[in-house]
Structure formats: C-alpha cells, structure tokens
PDB file of C-alpha atoms in Angstrom:
ATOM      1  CA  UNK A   1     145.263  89.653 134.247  1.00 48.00           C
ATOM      2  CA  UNK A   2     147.067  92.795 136.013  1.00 50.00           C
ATOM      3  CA  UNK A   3     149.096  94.935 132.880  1.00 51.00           C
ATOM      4  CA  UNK A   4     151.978  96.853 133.811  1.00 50.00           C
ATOM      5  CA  UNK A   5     150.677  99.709 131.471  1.00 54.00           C
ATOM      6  CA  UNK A   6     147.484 100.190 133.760  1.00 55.00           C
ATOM      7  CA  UNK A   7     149.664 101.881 136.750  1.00 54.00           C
ATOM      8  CA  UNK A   8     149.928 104.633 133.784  1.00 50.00           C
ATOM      9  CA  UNK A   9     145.793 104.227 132.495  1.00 62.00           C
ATOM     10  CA  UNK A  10     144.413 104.100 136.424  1.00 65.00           C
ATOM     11  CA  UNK A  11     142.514 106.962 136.611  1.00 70.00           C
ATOM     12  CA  UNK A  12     142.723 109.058 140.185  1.00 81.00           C
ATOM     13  CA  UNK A  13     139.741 107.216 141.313  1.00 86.00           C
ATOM     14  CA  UNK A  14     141.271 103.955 141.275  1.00 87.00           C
ATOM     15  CA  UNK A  15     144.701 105.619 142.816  1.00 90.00           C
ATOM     16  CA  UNK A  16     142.471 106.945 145.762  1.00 92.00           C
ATOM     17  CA  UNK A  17     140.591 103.525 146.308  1.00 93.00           C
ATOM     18  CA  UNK A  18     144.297 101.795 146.239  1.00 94.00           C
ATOM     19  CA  UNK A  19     145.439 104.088 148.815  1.00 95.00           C
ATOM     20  CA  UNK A  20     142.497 103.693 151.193  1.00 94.00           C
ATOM     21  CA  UNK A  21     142.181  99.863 150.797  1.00 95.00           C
ATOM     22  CA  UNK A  22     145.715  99.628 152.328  1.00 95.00           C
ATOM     23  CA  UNK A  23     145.433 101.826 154.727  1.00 95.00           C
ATOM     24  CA  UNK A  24     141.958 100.214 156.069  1.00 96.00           C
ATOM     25  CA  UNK A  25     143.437  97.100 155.332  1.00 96.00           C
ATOM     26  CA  UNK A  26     146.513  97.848 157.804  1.00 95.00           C
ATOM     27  CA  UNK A  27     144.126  99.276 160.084  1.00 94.00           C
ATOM     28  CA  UNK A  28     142.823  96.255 160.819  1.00 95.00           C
ATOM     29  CA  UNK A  29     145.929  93.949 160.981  1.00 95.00           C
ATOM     30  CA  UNK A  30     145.104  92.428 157.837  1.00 96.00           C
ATOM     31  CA  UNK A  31     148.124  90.981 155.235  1.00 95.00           C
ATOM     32  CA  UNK A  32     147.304  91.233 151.525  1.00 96.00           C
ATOM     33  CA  UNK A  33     146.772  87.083 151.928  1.00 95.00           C
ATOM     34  CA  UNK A  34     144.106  87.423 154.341  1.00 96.00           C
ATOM     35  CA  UNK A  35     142.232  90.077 153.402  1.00 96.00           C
ATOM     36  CA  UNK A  36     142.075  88.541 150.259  1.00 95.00           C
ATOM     37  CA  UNK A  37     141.136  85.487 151.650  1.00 95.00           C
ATOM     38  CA  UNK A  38     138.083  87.117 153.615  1.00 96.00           C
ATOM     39  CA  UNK A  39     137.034  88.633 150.442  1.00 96.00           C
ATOM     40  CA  UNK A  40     137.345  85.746 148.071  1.00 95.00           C
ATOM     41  CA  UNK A  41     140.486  86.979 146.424  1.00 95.00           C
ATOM     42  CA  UNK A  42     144.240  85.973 145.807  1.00 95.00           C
ATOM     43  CA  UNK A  43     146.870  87.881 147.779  1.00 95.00           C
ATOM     44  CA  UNK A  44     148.035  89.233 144.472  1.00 95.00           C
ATOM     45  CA  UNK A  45     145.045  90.178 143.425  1.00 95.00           C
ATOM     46  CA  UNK A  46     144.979  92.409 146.580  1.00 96.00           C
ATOM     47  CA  UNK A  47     148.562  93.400 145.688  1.00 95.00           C
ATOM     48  CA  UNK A  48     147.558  94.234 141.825  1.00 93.00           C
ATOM     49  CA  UNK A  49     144.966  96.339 143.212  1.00 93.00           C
ATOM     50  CA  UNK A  50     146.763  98.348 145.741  1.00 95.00           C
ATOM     51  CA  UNK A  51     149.427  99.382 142.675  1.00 93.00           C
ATOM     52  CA  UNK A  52     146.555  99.857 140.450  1.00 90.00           C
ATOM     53  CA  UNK A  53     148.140  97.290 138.188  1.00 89.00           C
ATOM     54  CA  UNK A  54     144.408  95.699 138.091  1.00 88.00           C
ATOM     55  CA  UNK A  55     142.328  98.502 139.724  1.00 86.00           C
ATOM     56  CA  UNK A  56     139.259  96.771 142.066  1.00 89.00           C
ATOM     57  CA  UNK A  57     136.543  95.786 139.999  1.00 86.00           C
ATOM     58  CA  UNK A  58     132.999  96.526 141.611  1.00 84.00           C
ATOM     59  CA  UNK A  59     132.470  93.419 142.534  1.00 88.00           C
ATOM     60  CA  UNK A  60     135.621  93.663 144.777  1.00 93.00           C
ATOM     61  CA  UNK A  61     134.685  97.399 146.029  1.00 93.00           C
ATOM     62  CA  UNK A  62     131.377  95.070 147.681  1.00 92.00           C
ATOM     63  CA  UNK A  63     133.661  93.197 149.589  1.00 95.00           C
ATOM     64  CA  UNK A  64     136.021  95.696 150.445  1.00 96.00           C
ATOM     65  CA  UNK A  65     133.120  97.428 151.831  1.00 95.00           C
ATOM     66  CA  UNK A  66     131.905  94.568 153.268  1.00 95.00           C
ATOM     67  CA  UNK A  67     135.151  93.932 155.164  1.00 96.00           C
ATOM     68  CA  UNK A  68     136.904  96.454 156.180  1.00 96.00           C
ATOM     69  CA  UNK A  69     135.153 100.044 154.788  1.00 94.00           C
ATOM     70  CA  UNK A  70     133.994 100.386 158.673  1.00 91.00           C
ATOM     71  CA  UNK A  71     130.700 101.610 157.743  1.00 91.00           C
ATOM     72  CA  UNK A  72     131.568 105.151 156.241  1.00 91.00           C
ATOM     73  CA  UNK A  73     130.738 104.157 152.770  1.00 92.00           C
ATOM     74  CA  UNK A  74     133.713 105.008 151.430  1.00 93.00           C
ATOM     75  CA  UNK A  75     133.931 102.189 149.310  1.00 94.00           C
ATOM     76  CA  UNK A  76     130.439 102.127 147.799  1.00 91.00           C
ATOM     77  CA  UNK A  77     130.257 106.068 146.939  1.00 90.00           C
ATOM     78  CA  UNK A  78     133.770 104.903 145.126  1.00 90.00           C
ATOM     79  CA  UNK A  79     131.884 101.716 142.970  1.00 86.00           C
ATOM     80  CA  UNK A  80     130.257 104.703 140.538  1.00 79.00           C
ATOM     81  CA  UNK A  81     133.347 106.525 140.198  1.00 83.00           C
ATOM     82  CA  UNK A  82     135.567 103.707 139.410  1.00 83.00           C
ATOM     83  CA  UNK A  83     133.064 102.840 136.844  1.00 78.00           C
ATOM     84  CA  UNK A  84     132.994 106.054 134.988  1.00 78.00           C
ATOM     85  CA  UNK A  85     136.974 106.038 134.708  1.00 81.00           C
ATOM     86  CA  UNK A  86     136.340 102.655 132.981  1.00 78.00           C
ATOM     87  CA  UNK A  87     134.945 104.037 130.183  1.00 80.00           C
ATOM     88  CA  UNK A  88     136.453 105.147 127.014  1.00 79.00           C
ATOM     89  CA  UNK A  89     137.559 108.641 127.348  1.00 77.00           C
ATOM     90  CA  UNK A  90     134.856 109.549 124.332  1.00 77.00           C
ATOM     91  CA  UNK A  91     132.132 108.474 126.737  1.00 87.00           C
ATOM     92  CA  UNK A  92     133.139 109.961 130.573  1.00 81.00           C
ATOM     93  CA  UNK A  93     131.176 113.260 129.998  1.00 79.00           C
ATOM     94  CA  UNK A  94     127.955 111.452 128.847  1.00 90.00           C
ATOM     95  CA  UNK A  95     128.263 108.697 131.616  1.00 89.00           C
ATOM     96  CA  UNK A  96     127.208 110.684 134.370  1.00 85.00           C
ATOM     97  CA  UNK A  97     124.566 112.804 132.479  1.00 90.00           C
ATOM     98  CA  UNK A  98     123.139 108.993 131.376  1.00 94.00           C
ATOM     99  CA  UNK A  99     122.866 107.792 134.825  1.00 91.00           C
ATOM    100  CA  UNK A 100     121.304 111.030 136.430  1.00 91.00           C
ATOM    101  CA  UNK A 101     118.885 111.812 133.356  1.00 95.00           C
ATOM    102  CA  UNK A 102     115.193 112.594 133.836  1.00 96.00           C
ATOM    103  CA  UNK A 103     114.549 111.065 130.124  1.00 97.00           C
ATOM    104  CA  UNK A 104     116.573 109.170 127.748  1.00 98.00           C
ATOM    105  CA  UNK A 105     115.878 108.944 123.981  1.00 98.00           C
ATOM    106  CA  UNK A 106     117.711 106.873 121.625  1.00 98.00           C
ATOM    107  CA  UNK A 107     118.044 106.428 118.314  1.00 98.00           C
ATOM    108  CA  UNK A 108     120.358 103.544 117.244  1.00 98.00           C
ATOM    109  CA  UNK A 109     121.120 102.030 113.410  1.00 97.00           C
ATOM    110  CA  UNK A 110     123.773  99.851 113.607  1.00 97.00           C
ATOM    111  CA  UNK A 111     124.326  97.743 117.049  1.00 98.00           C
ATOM    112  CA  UNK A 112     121.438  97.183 120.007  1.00 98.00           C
ATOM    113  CA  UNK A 113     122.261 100.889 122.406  1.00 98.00           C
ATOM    114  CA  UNK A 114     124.723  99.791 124.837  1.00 97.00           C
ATOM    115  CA  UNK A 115     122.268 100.583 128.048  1.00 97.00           C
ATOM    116  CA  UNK A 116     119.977  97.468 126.489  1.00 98.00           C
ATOM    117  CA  UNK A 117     122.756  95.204 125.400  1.00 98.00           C
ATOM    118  CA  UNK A 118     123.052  91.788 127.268  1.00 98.00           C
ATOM    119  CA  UNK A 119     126.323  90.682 128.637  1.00 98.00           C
ATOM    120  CA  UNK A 120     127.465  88.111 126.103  1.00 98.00           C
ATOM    121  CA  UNK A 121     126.235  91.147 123.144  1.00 98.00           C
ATOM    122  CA  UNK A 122     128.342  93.597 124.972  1.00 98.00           C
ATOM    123  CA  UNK A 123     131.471  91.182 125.091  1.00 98.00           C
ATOM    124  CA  UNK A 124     130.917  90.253 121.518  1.00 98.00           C
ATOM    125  CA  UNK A 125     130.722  93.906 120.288  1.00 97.00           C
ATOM    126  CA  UNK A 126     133.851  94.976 122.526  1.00 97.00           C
ATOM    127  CA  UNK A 127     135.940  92.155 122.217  1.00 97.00           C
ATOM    128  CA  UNK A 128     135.791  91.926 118.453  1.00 96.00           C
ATOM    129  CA  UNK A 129     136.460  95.698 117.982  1.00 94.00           C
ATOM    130  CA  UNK A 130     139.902  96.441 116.104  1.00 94.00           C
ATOM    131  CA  UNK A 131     142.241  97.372 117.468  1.00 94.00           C
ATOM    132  CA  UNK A 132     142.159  94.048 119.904  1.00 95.00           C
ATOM    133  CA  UNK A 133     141.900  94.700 123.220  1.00 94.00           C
ATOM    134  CA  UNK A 134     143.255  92.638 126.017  1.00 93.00           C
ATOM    135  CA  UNK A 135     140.526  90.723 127.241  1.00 93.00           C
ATOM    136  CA  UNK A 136     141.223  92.132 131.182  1.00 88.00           C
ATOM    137  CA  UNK A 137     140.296  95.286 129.333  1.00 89.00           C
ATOM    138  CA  UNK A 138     137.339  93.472 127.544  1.00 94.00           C
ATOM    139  CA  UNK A 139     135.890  92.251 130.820  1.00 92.00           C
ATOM    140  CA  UNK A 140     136.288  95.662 132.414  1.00 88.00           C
ATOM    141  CA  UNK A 141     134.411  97.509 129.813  1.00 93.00           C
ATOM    142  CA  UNK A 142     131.865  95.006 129.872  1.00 94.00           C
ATOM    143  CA  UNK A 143     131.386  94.968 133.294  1.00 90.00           C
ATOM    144  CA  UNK A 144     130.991  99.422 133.383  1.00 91.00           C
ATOM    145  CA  UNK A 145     128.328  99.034 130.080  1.00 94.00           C
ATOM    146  CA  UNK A 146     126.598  96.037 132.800  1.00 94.00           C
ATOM    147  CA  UNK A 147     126.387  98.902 135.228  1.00 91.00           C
ATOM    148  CA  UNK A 148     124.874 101.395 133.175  1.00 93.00           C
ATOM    149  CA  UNK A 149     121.527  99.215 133.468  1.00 95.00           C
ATOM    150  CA  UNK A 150     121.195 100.545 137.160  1.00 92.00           C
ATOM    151  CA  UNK A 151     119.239 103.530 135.192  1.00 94.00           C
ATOM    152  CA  UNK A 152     116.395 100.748 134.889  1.00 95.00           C
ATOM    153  CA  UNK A 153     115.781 100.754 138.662  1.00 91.00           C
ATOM    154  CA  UNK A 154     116.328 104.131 139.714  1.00 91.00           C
ATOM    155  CA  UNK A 155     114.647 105.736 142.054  1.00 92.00           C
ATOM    156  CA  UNK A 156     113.458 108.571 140.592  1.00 92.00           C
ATOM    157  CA  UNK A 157     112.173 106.715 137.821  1.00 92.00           C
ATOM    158  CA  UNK A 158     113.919 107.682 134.474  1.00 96.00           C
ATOM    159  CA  UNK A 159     111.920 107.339 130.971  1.00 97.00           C
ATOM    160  CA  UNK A 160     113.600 105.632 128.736  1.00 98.00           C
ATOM    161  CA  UNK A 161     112.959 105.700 125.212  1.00 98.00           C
ATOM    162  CA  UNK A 162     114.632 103.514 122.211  1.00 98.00           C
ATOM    163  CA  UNK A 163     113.734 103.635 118.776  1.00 98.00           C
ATOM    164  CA  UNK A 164     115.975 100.836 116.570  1.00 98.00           C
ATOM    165  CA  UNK A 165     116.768 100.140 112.909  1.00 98.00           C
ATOM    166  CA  UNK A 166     115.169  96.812 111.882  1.00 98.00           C
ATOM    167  CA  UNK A 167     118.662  95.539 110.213  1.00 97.00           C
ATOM    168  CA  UNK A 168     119.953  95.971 113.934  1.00 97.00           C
ATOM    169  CA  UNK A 169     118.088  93.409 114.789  1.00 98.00           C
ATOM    170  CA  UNK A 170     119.038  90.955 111.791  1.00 97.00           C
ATOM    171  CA  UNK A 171     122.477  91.698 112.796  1.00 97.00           C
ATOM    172  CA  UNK A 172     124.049  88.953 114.579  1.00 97.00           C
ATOM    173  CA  UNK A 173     127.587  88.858 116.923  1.00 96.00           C
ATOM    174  CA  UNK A 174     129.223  86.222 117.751  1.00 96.00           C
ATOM    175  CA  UNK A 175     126.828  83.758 117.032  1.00 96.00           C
ATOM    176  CA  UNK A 176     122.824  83.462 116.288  1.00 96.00           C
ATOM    177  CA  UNK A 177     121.952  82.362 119.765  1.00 96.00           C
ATOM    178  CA  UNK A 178     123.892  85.600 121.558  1.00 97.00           C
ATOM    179  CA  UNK A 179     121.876  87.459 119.316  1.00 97.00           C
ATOM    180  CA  UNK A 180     118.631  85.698 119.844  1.00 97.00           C
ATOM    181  CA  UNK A 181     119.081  86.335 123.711  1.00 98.00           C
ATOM    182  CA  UNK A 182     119.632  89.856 122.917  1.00 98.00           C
ATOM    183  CA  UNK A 183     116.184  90.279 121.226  1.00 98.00           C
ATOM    184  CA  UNK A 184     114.668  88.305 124.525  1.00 98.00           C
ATOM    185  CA  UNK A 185     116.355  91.126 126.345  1.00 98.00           C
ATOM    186  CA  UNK A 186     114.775  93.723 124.390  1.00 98.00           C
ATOM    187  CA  UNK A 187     111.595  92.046 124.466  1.00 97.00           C
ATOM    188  CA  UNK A 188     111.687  92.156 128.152  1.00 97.00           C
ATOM    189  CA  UNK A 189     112.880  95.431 128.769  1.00 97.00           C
ATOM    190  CA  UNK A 190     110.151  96.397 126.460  1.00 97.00           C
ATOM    191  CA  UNK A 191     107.768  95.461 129.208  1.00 95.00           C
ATOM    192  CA  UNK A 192     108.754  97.736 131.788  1.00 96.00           C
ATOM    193  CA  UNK A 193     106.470 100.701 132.586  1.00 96.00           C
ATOM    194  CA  UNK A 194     109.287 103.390 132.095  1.00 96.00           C
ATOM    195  CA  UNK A 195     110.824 101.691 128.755  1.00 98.00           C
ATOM    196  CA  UNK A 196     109.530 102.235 125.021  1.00 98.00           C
ATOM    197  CA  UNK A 197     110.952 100.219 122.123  1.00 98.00           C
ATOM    198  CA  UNK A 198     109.974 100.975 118.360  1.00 98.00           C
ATOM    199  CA  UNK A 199     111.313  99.597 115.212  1.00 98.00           C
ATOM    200  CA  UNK A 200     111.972 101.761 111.954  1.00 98.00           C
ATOM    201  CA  UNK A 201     111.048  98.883 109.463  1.00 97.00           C
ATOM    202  CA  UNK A 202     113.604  97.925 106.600  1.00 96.00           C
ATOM    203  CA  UNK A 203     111.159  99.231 104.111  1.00 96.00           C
ATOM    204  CA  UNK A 204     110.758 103.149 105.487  1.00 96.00           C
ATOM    205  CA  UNK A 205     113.037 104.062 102.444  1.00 94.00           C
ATOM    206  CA  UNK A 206     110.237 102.785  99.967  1.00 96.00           C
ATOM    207  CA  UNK A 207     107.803 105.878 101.480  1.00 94.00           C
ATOM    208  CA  UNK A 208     109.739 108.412 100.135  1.00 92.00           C
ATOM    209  CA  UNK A 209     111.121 109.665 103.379  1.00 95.00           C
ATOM    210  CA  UNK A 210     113.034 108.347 105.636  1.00 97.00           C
ATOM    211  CA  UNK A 211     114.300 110.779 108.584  1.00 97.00           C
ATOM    212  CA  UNK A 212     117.175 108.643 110.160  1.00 97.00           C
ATOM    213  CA  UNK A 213     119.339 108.302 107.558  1.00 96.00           C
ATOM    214  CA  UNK A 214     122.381 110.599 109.236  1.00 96.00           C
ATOM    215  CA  UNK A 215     123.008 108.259 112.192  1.00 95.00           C
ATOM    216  CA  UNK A 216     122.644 107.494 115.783  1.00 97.00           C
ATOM    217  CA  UNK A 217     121.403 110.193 118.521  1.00 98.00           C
ATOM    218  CA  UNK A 218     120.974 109.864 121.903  1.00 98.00           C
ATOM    219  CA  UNK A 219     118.758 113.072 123.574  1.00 98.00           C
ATOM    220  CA  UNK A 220     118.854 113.590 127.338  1.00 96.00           C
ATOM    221  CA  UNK A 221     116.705 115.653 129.296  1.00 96.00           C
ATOM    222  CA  UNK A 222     119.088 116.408 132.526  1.00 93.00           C
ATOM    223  CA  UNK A 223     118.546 116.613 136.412  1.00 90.00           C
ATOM    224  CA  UNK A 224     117.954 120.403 135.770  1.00 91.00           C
ATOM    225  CA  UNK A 225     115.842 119.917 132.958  1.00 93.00           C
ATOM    226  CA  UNK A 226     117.795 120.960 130.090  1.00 92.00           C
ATOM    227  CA  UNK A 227     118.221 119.281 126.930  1.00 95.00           C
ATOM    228  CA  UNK A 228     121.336 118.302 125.459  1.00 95.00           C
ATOM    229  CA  UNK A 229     122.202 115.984 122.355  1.00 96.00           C
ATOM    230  CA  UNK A 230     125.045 112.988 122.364  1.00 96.00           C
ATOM    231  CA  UNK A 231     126.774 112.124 118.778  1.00 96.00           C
ATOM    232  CA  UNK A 232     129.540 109.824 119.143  1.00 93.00           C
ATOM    233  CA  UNK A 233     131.481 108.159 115.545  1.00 90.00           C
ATOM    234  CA  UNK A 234     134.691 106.241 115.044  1.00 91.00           C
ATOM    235  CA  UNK A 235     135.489 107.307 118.707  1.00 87.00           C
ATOM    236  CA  UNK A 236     135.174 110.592 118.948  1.00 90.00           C
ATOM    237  CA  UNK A 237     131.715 112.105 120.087  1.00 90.00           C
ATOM    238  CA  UNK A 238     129.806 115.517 120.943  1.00 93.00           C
ATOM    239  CA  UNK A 239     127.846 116.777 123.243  1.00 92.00           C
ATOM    240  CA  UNK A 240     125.212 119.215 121.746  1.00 94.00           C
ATOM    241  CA  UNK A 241     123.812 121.621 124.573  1.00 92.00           C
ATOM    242  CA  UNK A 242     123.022 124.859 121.874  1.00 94.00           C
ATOM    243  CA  UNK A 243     119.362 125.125 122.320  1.00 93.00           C
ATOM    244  CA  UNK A 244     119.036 125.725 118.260  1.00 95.00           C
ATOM    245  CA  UNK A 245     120.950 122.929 117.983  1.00 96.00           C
ATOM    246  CA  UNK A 246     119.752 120.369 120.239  1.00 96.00           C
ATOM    247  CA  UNK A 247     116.115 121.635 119.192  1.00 97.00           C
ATOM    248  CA  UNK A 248     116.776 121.172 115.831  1.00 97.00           C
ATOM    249  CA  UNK A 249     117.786 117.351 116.450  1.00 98.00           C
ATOM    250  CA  UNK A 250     115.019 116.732 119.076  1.00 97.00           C
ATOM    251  CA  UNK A 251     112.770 117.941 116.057  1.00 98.00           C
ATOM    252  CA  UNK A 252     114.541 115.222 113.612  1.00 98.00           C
ATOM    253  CA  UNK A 253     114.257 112.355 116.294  1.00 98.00           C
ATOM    254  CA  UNK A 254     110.033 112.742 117.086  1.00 98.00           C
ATOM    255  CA  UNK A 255     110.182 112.498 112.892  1.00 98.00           C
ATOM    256  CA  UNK A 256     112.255 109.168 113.402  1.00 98.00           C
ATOM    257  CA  UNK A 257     109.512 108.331 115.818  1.00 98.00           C
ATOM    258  CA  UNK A 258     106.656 109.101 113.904  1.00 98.00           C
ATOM    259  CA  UNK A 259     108.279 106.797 110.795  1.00 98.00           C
ATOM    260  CA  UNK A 260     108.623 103.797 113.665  1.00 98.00           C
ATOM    261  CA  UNK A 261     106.033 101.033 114.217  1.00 98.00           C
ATOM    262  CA  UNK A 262     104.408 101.162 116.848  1.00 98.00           C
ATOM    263  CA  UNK A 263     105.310  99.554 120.330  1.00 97.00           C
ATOM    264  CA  UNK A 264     103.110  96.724 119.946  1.00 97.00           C
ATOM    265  CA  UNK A 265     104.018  96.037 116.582  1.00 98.00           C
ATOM    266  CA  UNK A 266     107.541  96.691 117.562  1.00 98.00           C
ATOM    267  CA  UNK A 267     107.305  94.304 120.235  1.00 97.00           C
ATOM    268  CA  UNK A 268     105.707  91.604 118.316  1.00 97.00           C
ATOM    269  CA  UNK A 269     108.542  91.872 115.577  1.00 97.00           C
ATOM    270  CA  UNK A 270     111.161  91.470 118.597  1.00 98.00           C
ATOM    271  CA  UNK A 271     109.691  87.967 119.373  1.00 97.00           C
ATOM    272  CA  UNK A 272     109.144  86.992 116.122  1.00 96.00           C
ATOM    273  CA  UNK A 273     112.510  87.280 115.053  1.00 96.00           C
ATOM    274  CA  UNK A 274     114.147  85.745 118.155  1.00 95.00           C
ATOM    275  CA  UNK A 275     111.820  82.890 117.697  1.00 92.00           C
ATOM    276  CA  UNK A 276     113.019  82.356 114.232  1.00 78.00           C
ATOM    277  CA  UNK A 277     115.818  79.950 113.492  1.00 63.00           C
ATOM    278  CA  UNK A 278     118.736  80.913 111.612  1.00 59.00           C
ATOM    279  CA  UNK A 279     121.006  78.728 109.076  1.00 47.00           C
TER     280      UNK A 279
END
C-alpha cells in the first residue's frame, strides 16, 4: 500500500526512476492505465510510482524495462540501485561492498545471516521487529535481503564463508516449519562449491574457551583486495577498515573457526535438526 510519508523516505534513486518512467512512458503514448495494463499493474500503481508514493519494486523495474526502457538499460542498471536505497540506512555502506566482495566471512550468534535467510525467515525476523513496521515496508525489505542472494551466482565467483551458533539453529520464528525450511536452505546452500557452513556447538563453553562470545562479525575481502570488518548492534553498525584493527578481528574469527565442527559434521547437524519434529 502507497504511504504518503514515502514521497519524504524515496531516496534519489527512486525520484530519478519516477521521472524517467513518465517520460518513457509519454514517449510512447502510453496513459498510466495502459502502461500498467501492459505491465501487469493498476493505473495507480503506475501513478504511486511516478510520485514515489510506492517507489517501483524490482519486479516492476523488469517490466518497465521490458516495455518501454527502449533497450538502453536504463531501467535494469536502476534495479541495484533502488535496492540499496531499500535498505536500512545502518546497512547502505556495507550493501555494495557485500555484493562486489571477492570473499565473505560470517560469523552469526543470534538469527540465520540475512544473505542465507529464506523468504518466509526474512519476513518473520522483519516483520516482528519492534517498532512495527508497515507491512508495504515489510515486503520491501524483504524483497532487497531476497536480492542480496544474487552474490550466490556471480560471475566472478565470490567465496562465501558462514560459521553459526548452534542455538541459532534451535531458534525458531514464526513457527517450527518456517524454521525447518530455513535449515533445508542452509543445508542446500551448504552444497554449493563456493559456500562453507560450520556450527560452533552449544557445548564450546565446556572447553574452557570459547572465542565468539563478543558477537557477530562479518569480514570482507573487497574488489581491490583489502580487508575491512562489518559490526552492526541495535541499529547502528561499523565499518572497520584499520588494518590493526580489522587484523586483529580476522585473527579472532579463524579462532571461531577453528572451535567450529567441521563442514561435514556441520552439515549433518543441519539435517538432523530440520528432520526433527518439534512440540
């Protein structure tokens, strides 16, 4: 549903896509009714998106392209900028850096990192957050956390790396069957050749030392090969890019690693648990 208060929250992306749409759209002869009806939308759907009261979701930016985008591309180069001024304002520095990273190394304690999460997870997760958000801003944030996943396919392979906290896993949302589907999820993303998945067992505490006791970390080797840290809490986050620093963490998280089973054991836990019934 449009909200008055996105004309104010549209980033310039969206403003710039609004613009063009009705200016391509006039270009061809087109009224708001029949574009929308070539592209599977209401007129006021077209009208919501040309005042940015519901900016065009990427599905839309397809069809647009589809349409009327004349073959320049305009609209498609647009679909990954609209998506990064989706995100929460914590996350828009990181986005980018995520989706162009050479390797990707993640450390995760309390919910399933949002690159792995399935759709119904995701949705779960952001539409139970407090404060409540409007569930037009639900599905939009859902539908930019569904896009990160494109890092999967990519072309220069990325590696992807993903160490989780067993009680993660034992941790359901929304209900037991979301979170069984979830653990599929992992299980299959486990299987690709540029993915590994370990498991710091409940019981790490019990041997005396447990190295992933101050939180979540996410270390990124970038496009030009340096190394930089994301923290994010309570939303607010940092990007560490002091070599001391982010060597200092990097040495932390292969500790982390070395505490983990290993991927086949990791693996095998996966299944077993989202084979297992819960009451």
């Amino acid at each position: 549903m449009a909200r008055a208060e996105n004309k104010v929250e549209a980033g310039g992306t969206a403003h710039m896509v609004a613009a063009m749409s009705k200016a391509f759209r006039e270009e061809h002869q087109l009224t708001q009714e029949e574009l929308g009806r070539q592209i599977g939308y209401t007129a006021s759907a077209i009208s919501a998106m040309e005042t940015c009261a519901q900016p065009a979701s990427d599905k839309m930016l397809v069809k647009l392209e589809e349409v009327i985008g004349g073959g320049f591309g305009l609209f498609e180069t647009a679909r990954k900028y609209v998506l990064l001024d989706k995100y929460p304002p914590q996350f828009k520095n990181f986005a980018l850096m995520e989706a162009q990273a050479v390797t990707l190394s993640s450390y995760q304690t309390y919910v399933v990192d949002g690159l792995f999460q399935t759709e119904e997870y995701a949705r779960a997760l952001i539409g139970g957050g407090f404060p409540k958000l409007p569930d037009d801003k639900v599905a939009e944030l859902v539908e930019a956390r569904m896009a990160r996943k494109a890092l999967f396919e990519r072309d220069p392979t990325a590696m992807v790396e993903l160490i989780l906290d067993e009680a993660l896993l034992r941790r359901p949302f929304a209900s037991w069957e979301v979170q069984r589907e979830q653990l599929r999820s992992l299980a299959k993303d486990a299987e690709r050749d540029n993915v590994s998945i370990q498991v710091t067992p409940l019981e790490r505490g019990l041997h005396g030392s447990h190295a992933g006791t101050n939180g979540n970390m996410v270390l990124v080797e970038t496009k030009e090969h340096h190394h930089v840290v994301y923290l994010e809490i309570e939303d607010e986050s940092l990007l560490i890019s002091d070599p001391k620093k982010a060597s200092r963490l990097a040495h932390r998280y292969a500790k982390i690693r070395t505490q983990a089973l290993s991927p086949d054991d990791s693996l095998s836990l996966i299944e077993r648990l989202a084979g297992e019934e819960q009451r």
